[in-house]
mmCIF file of C-alpha atoms in Angstrom:
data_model
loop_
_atom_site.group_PDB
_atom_site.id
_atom_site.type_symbol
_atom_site.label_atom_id
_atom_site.label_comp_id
_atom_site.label_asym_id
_atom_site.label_seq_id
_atom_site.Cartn_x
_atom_site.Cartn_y
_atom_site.Cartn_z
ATOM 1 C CA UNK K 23 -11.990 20.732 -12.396
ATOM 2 C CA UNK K 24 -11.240 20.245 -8.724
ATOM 3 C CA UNK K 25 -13.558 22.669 -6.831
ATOM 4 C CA UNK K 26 -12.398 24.965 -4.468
ATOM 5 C CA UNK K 27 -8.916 23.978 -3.815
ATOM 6 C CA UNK K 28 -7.394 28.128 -3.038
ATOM 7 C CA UNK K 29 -9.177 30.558 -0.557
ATOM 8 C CA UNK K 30 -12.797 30.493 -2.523
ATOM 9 C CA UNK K 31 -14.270 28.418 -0.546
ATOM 10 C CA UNK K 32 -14.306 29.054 3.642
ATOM 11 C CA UNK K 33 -16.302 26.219 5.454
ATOM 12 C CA UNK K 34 -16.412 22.290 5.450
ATOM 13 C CA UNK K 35 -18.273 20.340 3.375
ATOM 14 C CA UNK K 36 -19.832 16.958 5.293
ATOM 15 C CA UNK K 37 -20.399 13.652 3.250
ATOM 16 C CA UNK K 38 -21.839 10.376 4.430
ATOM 17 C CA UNK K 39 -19.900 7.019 3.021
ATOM 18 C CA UNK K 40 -20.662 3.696 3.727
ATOM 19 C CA UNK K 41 -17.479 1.547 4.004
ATOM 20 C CA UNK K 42 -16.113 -1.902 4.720
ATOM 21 C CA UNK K 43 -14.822 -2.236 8.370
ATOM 22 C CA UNK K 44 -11.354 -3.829 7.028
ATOM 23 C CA UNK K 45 -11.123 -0.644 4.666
ATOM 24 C CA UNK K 46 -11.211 1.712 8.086
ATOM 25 C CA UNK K 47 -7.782 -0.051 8.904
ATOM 26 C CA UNK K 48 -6.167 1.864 6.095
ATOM 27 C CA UNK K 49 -7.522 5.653 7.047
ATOM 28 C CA UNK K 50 -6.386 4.621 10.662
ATOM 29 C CA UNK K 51 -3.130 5.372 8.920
ATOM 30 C CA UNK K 52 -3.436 8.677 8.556
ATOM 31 C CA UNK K 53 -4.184 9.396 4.525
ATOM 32 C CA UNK K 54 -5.883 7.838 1.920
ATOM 33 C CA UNK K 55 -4.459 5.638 -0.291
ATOM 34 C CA UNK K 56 -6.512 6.078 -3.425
ATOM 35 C CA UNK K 57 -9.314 8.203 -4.724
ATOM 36 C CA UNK K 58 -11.809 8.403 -1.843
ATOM 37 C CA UNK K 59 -15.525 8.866 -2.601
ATOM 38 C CA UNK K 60 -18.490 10.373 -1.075
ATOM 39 C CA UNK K 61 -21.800 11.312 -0.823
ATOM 40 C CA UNK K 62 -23.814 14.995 -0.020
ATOM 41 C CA UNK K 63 -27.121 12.709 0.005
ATOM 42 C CA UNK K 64 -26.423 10.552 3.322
ATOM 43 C CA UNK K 65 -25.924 6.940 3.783
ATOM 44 C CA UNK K 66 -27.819 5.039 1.700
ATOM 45 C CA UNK K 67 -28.861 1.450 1.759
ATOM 46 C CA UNK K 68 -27.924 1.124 -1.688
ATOM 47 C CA UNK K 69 -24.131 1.209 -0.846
ATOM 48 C CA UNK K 70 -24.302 -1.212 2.126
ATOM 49 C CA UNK K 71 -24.234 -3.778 -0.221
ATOM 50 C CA UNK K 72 -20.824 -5.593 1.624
ATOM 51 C CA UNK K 73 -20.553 -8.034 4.850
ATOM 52 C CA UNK K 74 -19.353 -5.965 7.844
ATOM 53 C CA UNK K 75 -20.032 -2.361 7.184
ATOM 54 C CA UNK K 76 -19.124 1.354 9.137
ATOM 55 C CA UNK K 77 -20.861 4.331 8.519
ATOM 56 C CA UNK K 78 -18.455 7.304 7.897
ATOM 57 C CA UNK K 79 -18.864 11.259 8.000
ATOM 58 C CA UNK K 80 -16.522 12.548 5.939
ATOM 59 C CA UNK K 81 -15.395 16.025 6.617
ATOM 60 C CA UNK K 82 -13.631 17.733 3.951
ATOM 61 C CA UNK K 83 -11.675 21.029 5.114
ATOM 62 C CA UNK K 84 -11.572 24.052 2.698
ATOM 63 C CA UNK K 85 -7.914 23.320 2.024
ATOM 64 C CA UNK K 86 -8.634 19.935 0.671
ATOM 65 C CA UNK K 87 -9.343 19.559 -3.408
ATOM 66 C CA UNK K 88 -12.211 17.874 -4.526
ATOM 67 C CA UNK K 89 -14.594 16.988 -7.437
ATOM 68 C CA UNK K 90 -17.979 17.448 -6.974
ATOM 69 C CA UNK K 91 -19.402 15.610 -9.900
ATOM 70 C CA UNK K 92 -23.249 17.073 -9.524
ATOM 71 C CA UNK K 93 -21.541 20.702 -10.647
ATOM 72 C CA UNK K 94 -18.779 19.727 -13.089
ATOM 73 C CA UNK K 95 -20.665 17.409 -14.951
ATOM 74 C CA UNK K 96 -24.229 18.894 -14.592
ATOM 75 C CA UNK K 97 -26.898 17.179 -16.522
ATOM 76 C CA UNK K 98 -24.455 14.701 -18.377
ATOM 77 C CA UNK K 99 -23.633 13.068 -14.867
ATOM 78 C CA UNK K 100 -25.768 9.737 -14.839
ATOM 79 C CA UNK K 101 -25.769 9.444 -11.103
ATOM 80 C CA UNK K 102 -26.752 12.640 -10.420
ATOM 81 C CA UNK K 103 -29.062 11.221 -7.232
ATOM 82 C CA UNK K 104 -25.756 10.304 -6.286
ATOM 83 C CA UNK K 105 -24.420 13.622 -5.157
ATOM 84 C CA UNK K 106 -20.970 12.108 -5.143
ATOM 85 C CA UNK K 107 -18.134 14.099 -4.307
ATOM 86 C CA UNK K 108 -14.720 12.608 -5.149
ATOM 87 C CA UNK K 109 -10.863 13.331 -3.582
ATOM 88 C CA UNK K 110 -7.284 13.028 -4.662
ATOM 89 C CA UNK K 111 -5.301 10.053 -2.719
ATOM 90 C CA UNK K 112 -2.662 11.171 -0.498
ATOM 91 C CA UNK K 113 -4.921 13.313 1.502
ATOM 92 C CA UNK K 114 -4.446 13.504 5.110
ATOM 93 C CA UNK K 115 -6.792 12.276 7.336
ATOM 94 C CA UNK K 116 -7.619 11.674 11.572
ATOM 95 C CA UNK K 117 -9.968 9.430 12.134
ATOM 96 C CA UNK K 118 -12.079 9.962 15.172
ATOM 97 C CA UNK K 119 -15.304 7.157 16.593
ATOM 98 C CA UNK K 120 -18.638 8.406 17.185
ATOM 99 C CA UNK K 121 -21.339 7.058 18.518
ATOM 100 C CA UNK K 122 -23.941 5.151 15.998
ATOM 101 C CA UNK K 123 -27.544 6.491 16.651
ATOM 102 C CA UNK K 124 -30.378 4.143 16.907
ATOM 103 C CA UNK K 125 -31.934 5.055 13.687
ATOM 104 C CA UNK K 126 -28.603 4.501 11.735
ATOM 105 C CA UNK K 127 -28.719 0.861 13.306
ATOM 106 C CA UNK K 128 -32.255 0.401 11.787
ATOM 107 C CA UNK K 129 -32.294 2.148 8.189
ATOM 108 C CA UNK K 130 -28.753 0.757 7.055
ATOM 109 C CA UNK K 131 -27.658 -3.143 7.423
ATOM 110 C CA UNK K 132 -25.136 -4.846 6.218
ATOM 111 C CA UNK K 133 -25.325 -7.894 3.558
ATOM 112 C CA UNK K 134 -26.099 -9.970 6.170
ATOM 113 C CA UNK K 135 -28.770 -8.054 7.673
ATOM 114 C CA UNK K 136 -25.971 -6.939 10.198
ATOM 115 C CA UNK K 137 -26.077 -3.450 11.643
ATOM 116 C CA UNK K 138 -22.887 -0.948 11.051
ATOM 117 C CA UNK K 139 -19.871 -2.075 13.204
ATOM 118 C CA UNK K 140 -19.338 1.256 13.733
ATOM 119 C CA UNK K 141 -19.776 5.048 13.252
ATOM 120 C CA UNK K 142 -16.555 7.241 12.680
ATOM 121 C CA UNK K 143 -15.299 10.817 11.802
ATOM 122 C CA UNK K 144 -12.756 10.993 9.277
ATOM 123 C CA UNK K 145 -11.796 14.851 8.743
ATOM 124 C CA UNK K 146 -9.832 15.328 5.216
ATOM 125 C CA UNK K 147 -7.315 17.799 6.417
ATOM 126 C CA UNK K 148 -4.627 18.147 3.893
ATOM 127 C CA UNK K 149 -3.614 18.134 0.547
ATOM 128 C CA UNK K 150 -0.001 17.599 0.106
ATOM 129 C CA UNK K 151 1.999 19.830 -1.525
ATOM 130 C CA UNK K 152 3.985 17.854 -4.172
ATOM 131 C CA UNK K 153 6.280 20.400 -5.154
ATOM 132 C CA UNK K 154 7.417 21.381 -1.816
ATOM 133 C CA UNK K 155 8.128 17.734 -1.011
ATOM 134 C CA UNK K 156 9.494 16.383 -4.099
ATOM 135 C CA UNK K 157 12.325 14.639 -2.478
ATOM 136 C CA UNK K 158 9.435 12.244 -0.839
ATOM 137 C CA UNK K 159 8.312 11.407 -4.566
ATOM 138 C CA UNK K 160 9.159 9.827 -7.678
ATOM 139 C CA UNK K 161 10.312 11.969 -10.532
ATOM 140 C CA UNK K 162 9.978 10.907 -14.553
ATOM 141 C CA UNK K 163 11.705 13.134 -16.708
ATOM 142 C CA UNK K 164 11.463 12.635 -20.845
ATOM 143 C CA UNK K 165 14.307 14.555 -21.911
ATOM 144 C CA UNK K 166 16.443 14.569 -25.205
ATOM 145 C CA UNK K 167 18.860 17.282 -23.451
ATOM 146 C CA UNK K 168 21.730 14.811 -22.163
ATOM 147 C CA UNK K 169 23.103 18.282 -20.556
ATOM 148 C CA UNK K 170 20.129 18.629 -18.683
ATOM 149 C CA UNK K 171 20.591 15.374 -17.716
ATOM 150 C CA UNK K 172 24.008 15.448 -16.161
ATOM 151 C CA UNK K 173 22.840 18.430 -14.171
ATOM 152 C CA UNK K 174 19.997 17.205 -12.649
ATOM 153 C CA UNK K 175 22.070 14.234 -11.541
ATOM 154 C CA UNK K 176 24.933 16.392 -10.037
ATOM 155 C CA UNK K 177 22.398 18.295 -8.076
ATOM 156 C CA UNK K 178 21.560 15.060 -6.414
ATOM 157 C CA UNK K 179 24.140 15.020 -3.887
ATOM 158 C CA UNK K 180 23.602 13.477 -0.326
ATOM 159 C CA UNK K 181 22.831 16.436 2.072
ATOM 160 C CA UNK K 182 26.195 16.774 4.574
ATOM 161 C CA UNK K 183 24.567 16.177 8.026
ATOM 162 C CA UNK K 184 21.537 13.214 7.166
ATOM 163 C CA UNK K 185 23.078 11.793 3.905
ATOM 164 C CA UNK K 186 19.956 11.805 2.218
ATOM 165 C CA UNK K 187 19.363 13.060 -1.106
ATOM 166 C CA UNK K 188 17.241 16.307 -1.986
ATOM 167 C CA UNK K 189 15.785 14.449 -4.996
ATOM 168 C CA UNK K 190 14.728 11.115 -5.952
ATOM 169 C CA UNK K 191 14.767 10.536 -9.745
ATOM 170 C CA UNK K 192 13.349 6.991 -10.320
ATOM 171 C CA UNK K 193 12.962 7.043 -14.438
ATOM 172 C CA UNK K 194 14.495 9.309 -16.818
ATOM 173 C CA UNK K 195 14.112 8.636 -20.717
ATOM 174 C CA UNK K 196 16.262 9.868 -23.087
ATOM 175 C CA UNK K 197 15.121 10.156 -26.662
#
């Protein structure tokens, strides 16, 4: 279902969102912290529907996995006008301002009738790899093997020079 997340596809795809200014705080950080929507159409007044608003341009680099709803879902999407594109959390992203153009300050206002605060550049640069990092992430095992169990466990050891563990196993069910 996610679109193009290997070597199939080669260039950027660009995305307009409209966004709170208090939400920008959060992708200041560095990565999103939930699913992250956009849209192929543009910014549309439709979506400015909040009180202090930013216009973003979402970049989204061929590494990055995405959903873009118009092709999965085809007819059966009901916002098809839409054009939404939607991303994992966790991705990676630098945020970088831009200037706002005088026609963005007339088409899209605020709630309030108040222009966009702002105009920024957020490139989506990475996906993380969970697998690789798996030491940085919770682990939930279901397991009736109490063997299994005892070795996964053991293999937890403190690493000699930083004393941190290779492996972080937060719930484990036995049945």
């Amino acid at each position: 279902m996610c679109q193009n997340f290997n070597s199939q596809r080669r260039e950027e795809i660009i995305a307009k969102r409209i966004e709170r200014d208090s939400s920008l705080a959060l992708l200041k950080k560095g990565q999103t912290v939930s699913f992250f929507s956009a849209s192929k159409r543009g910014y549309q007044q439709e979506f400015a529907k909040k009180d202090g608003i930013v216009l973003l341009e979402v970049h989204i680099m061929p590494n990055v996995p995405y959903i873009d709803f118009e092709k999965v879902l085809g007819v059966e999407y009901q916002s098809i006008e839409e054009q939404e594109i939607l991303l994992p959390p966790f991705v990676s992203v630098i945020v970088q301002e831009k200037t706002l153009l005088p026609v963005e300050q007339r088409k899209i206002q605020d709630i309030k009738k108040e222009i966009p605060r702002g105009k920024y550049r957020i490139n989506m640069v990475k996906f993380p790899n969970f697998i690789e990092k798996l030491d940085e992430y919770y682990l939930v095992i279901l397991t009736s093997e109490k063997s299994f169990l005892f070795s996964l466990v053991s293999s937890c050891r403190p690493q000699p020079r930083s004393g941190l563990f290779p492996c972080a196993v937060v719930h484990i069910t036995l049945y």
